[in-house]
């Protein structure tokens, strides 16, 4: 555990190396080494997001402000995406759902928030519908900012980027966004960021490590 | 199959990261590697066509498949179509990482900030703009996480003897204007048009992943 923590501090280069190592793709190659660096990185300097909130539409809410903090002793996974994203968003949500499944009982300590970065097209209830396709209703938060200004304030603090292609009203437009999934602790600190392409098993292993590191006494 | 494209994406990210670190490239990034040992079929074949089950009642879909060029001639996939009873339009797309801001203060970040502060008369909105709560210094020291987007491609090369995989995170066929949400188990016909081999059809099955 301690060794993993130390490794994780050495940030992106380790991530790069780990990604390379696993690109041969087999389980054998990763078990060959004893300490496998978690995929992703711990943001430094610390990103604090617990003072911010976005309107939540999960569980029948009509935009109740949801503050970016996990439940006590838990982790909140946050993803900034958009609903008409056909490839990477559903892939990431599917992998995340698989990760929670692989976690077993510990999954009850984890919730997943999807915040749309396409507030022009995506409405709150649709985000709920989308998320319940992948997760059970009590696991989710379906977030939609009132305006791009408040959204910017949130994504900035997370370190997420997004961009909407210039367009006329009603015209089709492209969207770019960070494919990162963030883990937030119960104090509102971003404790981990997983890159796009993290598998369910990698996520589950990483969440176990993070839970143990973040809440050593539980 | 999924692994193939993921591997490629990861390898690409990896190369970018390592390039920043001034190190050499990492391993083989073999995007869509050939199966040099299998006997050439003499044909271009399309297998494992599938589309992802729709998560919502509306929206676009994504279609994937594996193309094997069993001929000794380089070919090119130039179009993919599905029945209009499935979707209004099918486009070939590639998911790409558009990000250049792996470290703070890069041109990407600057461009974004200026782009956003320009206020733009269009509906352009750019993230990573601070709401002014604290000083601007952090703006240039904080790195943003890689952005992904997709771009339409007009053709995809399918070299002689090679296998090209359309898989999540790499190439996909975007099904725009789905007539009805795609349901697991549903099947539909897909027609691929190649520059040399002509049209090849396959049956796509809808599944969760
Ligand atoms: Cu697409």
CSV table of C-alpha atoms in Angstrom, one decimal, chain B residues 26-100:
chain,number,residue,atom,x,y,z
B,26,UNK,CA,7.4,3.3,-25.9
B,27,UNK,CA,7.1,-0.1,-27.4
B,28,UNK,CA,5.2,-0.9,-30.5
B,29,UNK,CA,2.0,1.0,-30.8
B,30,UNK,CA,0.7,-1.3,-33.5
B,31,UNK,CA,-2.6,0.4,-34.2
B,32,UNK,CA,-4.4,-2.3,-36.1
B,33,UNK,CA,-1.9,-5.1,-36.4
B,34,UNK,CA,-1.9,-7.7,-39.1
B,35,UNK,CA,-2.2,-11.3,-38.5
B,36,UNK,CA,0.7,-12.2,-40.7
B,37,UNK,CA,0.5,-15.9,-39.9
B,38,UNK,CA,-3.1,-16.5,-41.2
B,39,UNK,CA,-3.6,-17.6,-44.7
B,40,UNK,CA,-4.8,-14.8,-47.0
B,41,UNK,CA,-8.5,-15.3,-47.7
B,42,UNK,CA,-8.2,-13.5,-51.0
B,43,UNK,CA,-11.1,-11.3,-50.0
B,44,UNK,CA,-11.9,-8.3,-47.9
B,45,UNK,CA,-14.0,-9.6,-45.0
B,46,UNK,CA,-16.0,-7.8,-42.3
B,47,UNK,CA,-16.7,-9.6,-39.0
B,48,UNK,CA,-17.9,-8.8,-35.5
B,49,UNK,CA,-20.1,-5.9,-36.5
B,50,UNK,CA,-21.9,-4.5,-33.5
B,51,UNK,CA,-23.5,-1.3,-32.3
B,52,UNK,CA,-23.8,-0.1,-28.7
B,53,UNK,CA,-27.2,-0.3,-27.0
B,54,UNK,CA,-28.7,3.2,-26.7
B,55,UNK,CA,-28.6,4.6,-23.2
B,56,UNK,CA,-31.4,7.1,-23.8
B,57,UNK,CA,-34.5,7.4,-26.0
B,58,UNK,CA,-32.8,9.9,-28.2
B,59,UNK,CA,-29.3,10.4,-29.5
B,60,UNK,CA,-26.7,9.0,-31.8
B,61,UNK,CA,-25.3,5.5,-32.0
B,62,UNK,CA,-21.9,4.0,-32.6
B,63,UNK,CA,-21.1,1.0,-34.8
B,64,UNK,CA,-17.9,-1.1,-34.8
B,65,UNK,CA,-16.5,-4.0,-36.8
B,66,UNK,CA,-13.3,-5.7,-37.9
B,67,UNK,CA,-12.1,-5.6,-41.5
B,68,UNK,CA,-9.6,-8.1,-42.7
B,69,UNK,CA,-7.9,-7.4,-46.0
B,70,UNK,CA,-7.0,-10.9,-47.2
B,71,UNK,CA,-5.9,-9.7,-50.6
B,72,UNK,CA,-2.5,-8.7,-51.7
B,73,UNK,CA,-3.7,-5.2,-52.7
B,74,UNK,CA,-3.9,-2.2,-50.5
B,75,UNK,CA,-7.5,-1.1,-50.1
B,76,UNK,CA,-9.4,1.7,-48.6
B,77,UNK,CA,-12.8,1.9,-46.8
B,78,UNK,CA,-14.6,4.9,-48.3
B,79,UNK,CA,-18.1,4.7,-47.0
B,80,UNK,CA,-20.3,2.8,-44.6
B,81,UNK,CA,-24.1,2.8,-44.7
B,82,UNK,CA,-27.0,1.4,-42.7
B,83,UNK,CA,-30.7,1.2,-43.7
B,84,UNK,CA,-32.6,4.4,-43.3
B,85,UNK,CA,-34.9,2.4,-41.1
B,86,UNK,CA,-32.0,2.4,-38.6
B,87,UNK,CA,-30.4,5.8,-38.9
B,88,UNK,CA,-30.7,8.9,-41.1
B,89,UNK,CA,-26.9,9.0,-41.7
B,90,UNK,CA,-23.8,7.0,-41.0
B,91,UNK,CA,-20.4,8.7,-40.8
B,92,UNK,CA,-16.9,7.3,-40.2
B,93,UNK,CA,-15.4,9.0,-37.1
B,94,UNK,CA,-12.2,8.7,-35.3
B,95,UNK,CA,-11.9,9.5,-31.6
B,96,UNK,CA,-8.8,11.7,-31.1
B,97,UNK,CA,-7.0,13.4,-28.3
B,98,UNK,CA,-7.0,17.0,-29.1
B,99,UNK,CA,-5.0,18.1,-26.1
B,100,UNK,CA,-1.6,19.7,-26.0
